[in-house]
Each structure stands twice: as structure tokens, then as C-alpha cells.
Coordinates of C-alpha atoms in Angstrom, one line a residue:
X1 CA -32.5 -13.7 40.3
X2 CA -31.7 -9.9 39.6
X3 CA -31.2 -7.4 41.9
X4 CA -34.1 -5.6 42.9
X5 CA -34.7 -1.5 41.8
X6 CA -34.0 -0.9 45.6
X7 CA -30.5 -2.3 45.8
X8 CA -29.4 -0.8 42.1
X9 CA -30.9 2.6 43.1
X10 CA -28.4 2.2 46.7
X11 CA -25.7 2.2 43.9
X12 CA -26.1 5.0 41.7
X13 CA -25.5 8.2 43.9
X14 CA -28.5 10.8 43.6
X15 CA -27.9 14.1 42.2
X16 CA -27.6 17.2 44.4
X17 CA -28.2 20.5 43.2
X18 CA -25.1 21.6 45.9
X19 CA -22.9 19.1 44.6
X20 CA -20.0 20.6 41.6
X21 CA -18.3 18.5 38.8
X22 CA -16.1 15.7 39.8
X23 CA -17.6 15.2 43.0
X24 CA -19.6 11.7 42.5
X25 CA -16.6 10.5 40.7
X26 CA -13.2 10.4 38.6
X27 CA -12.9 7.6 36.6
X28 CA -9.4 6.6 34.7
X29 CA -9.2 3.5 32.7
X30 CA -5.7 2.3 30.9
X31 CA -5.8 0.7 27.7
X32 CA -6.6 0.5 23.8
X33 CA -4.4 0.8 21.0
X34 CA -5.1 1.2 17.1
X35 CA -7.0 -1.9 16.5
X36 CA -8.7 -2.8 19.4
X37 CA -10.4 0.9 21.1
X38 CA -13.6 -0.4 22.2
X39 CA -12.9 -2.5 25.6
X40 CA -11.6 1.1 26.8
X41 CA -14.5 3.0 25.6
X42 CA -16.7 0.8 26.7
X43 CA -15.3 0.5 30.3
X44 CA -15.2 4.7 30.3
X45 CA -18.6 5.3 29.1
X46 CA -19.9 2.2 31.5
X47 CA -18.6 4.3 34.6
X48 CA -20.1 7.2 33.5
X49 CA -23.5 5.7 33.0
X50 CA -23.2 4.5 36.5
X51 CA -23.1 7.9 38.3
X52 CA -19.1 9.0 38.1
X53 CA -18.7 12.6 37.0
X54 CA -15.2 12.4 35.2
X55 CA -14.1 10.1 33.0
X56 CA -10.5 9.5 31.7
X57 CA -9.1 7.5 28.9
X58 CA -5.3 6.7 28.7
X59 CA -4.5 5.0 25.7
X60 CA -2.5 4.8 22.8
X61 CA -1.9 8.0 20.3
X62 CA -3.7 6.3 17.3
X63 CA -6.1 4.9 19.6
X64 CA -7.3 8.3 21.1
X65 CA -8.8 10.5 17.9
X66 CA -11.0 7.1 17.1
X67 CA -11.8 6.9 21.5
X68 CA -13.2 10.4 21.3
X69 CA -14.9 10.3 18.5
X70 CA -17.4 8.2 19.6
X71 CA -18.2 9.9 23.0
X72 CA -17.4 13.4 23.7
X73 CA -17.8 13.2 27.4
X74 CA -14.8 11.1 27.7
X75 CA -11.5 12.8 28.3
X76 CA -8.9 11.2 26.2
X77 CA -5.1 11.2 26.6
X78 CA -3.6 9.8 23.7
X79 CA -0.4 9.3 25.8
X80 CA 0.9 5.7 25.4
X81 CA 3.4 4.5 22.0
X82 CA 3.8 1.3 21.6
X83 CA 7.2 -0.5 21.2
X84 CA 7.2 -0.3 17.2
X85 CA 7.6 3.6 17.3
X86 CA 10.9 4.6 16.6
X87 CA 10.6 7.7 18.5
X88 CA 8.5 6.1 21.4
X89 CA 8.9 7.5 25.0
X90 CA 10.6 5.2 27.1
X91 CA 7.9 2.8 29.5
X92 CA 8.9 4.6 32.4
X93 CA 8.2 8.0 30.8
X94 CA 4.6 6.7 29.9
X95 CA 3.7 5.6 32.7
X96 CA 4.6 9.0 34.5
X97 CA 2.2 10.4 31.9
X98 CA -0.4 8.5 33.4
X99 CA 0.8 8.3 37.2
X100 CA 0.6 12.0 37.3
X101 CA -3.2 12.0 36.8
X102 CA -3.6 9.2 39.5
X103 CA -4.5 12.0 42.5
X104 CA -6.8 13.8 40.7
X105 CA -8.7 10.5 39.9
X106 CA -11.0 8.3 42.6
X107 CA -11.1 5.1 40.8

């Protein structure tokens, strides 16, 4: 059975004329990479849709021009090289590019 219009309106938060940007929601979701930018996208634009205000994208470089095009209400942060750049970042390094976002974000 599906849920009824009661239960899926109890999840999506109503909109409030008080309320300011960011406030029903930062989203950040970790992933993508050249070939495969759509799960990423997907899960951004998903939270969106489901009431969050902010939604961020950390992915990789070549991944982020493609990620943005096809929303512009994402925030992208083509942040993350992968292993076959010569002048990659070390892991550690990339994931302080991300962890430094972490308490600005609510999910």
C-alpha cells in the first residue's frame, strides 16, 4: 500500500514566510567522478525536492562542470582527484576539503 497524502505531507516541512535560506535544510552528498555523475545529482536534486533549502555536491573536478550543468540550484565543489592525477592532493587533504563544510551542513 502507499502512504497516504497525510503521512507524505507530515514529511515535507511547510514554508514560512519568517523562515530565511538554509533553515529547512543543508544537504551534502559525496560522490561522482567523470563517468558516472548522475547517482550524485540525483541524490542532491532528490533532497531538494523534498523540502531541504541547500544542497551541496562534493565530487570529482571533471565531474563538477557536467553536475552543475544540469541543475543550477545545486552547489558544486569540484574538490576530489582521483588517484591517476599526477598532481592529486593527498586523501587526507581531500577529505579536509570536504570535512570543513560538515558544520555548516544538517544532513
Amino acid at each position: 500500500s502507499q502512504p497516504s497524502l497525510v503521512t507524505l505531507r507530515a514529511l515535507v516541512p511547510s514554508l514560512a514566510w519568517s523562515a530565511h535560506k538554509g533553515q529547512a535544510g543543508k544537504v551534502g552528498v559525496i560522490g561522482g567522478c567523470f563517468e558516472y555523475t548522475g547517482a550524485p545529482f540525483y541524490a542532491a536534486v532528490s533532497a531538494l525536492k523534498l523540502g531541504a533549502d541547500l544542497s551541496h555536491v562534493f565530487c570529482d573536478a571533471q565531474a563538477a562542470l557536467p553536475i552543475k550543468g544540469y541543475s543550477p540550484e545545486l552547489i558544486v565543489h569540484g574538490c576530489l582527484q582521483g588517484e591517476d592525477h599526477a598532481d592529486a592532493p593527498t586523501p587526507q587533504a581531500q577529505a579536509d576539503a570536504i570535512i570543513k563544510w560538515f558544520p555548516a551542513l544538517t544532513a
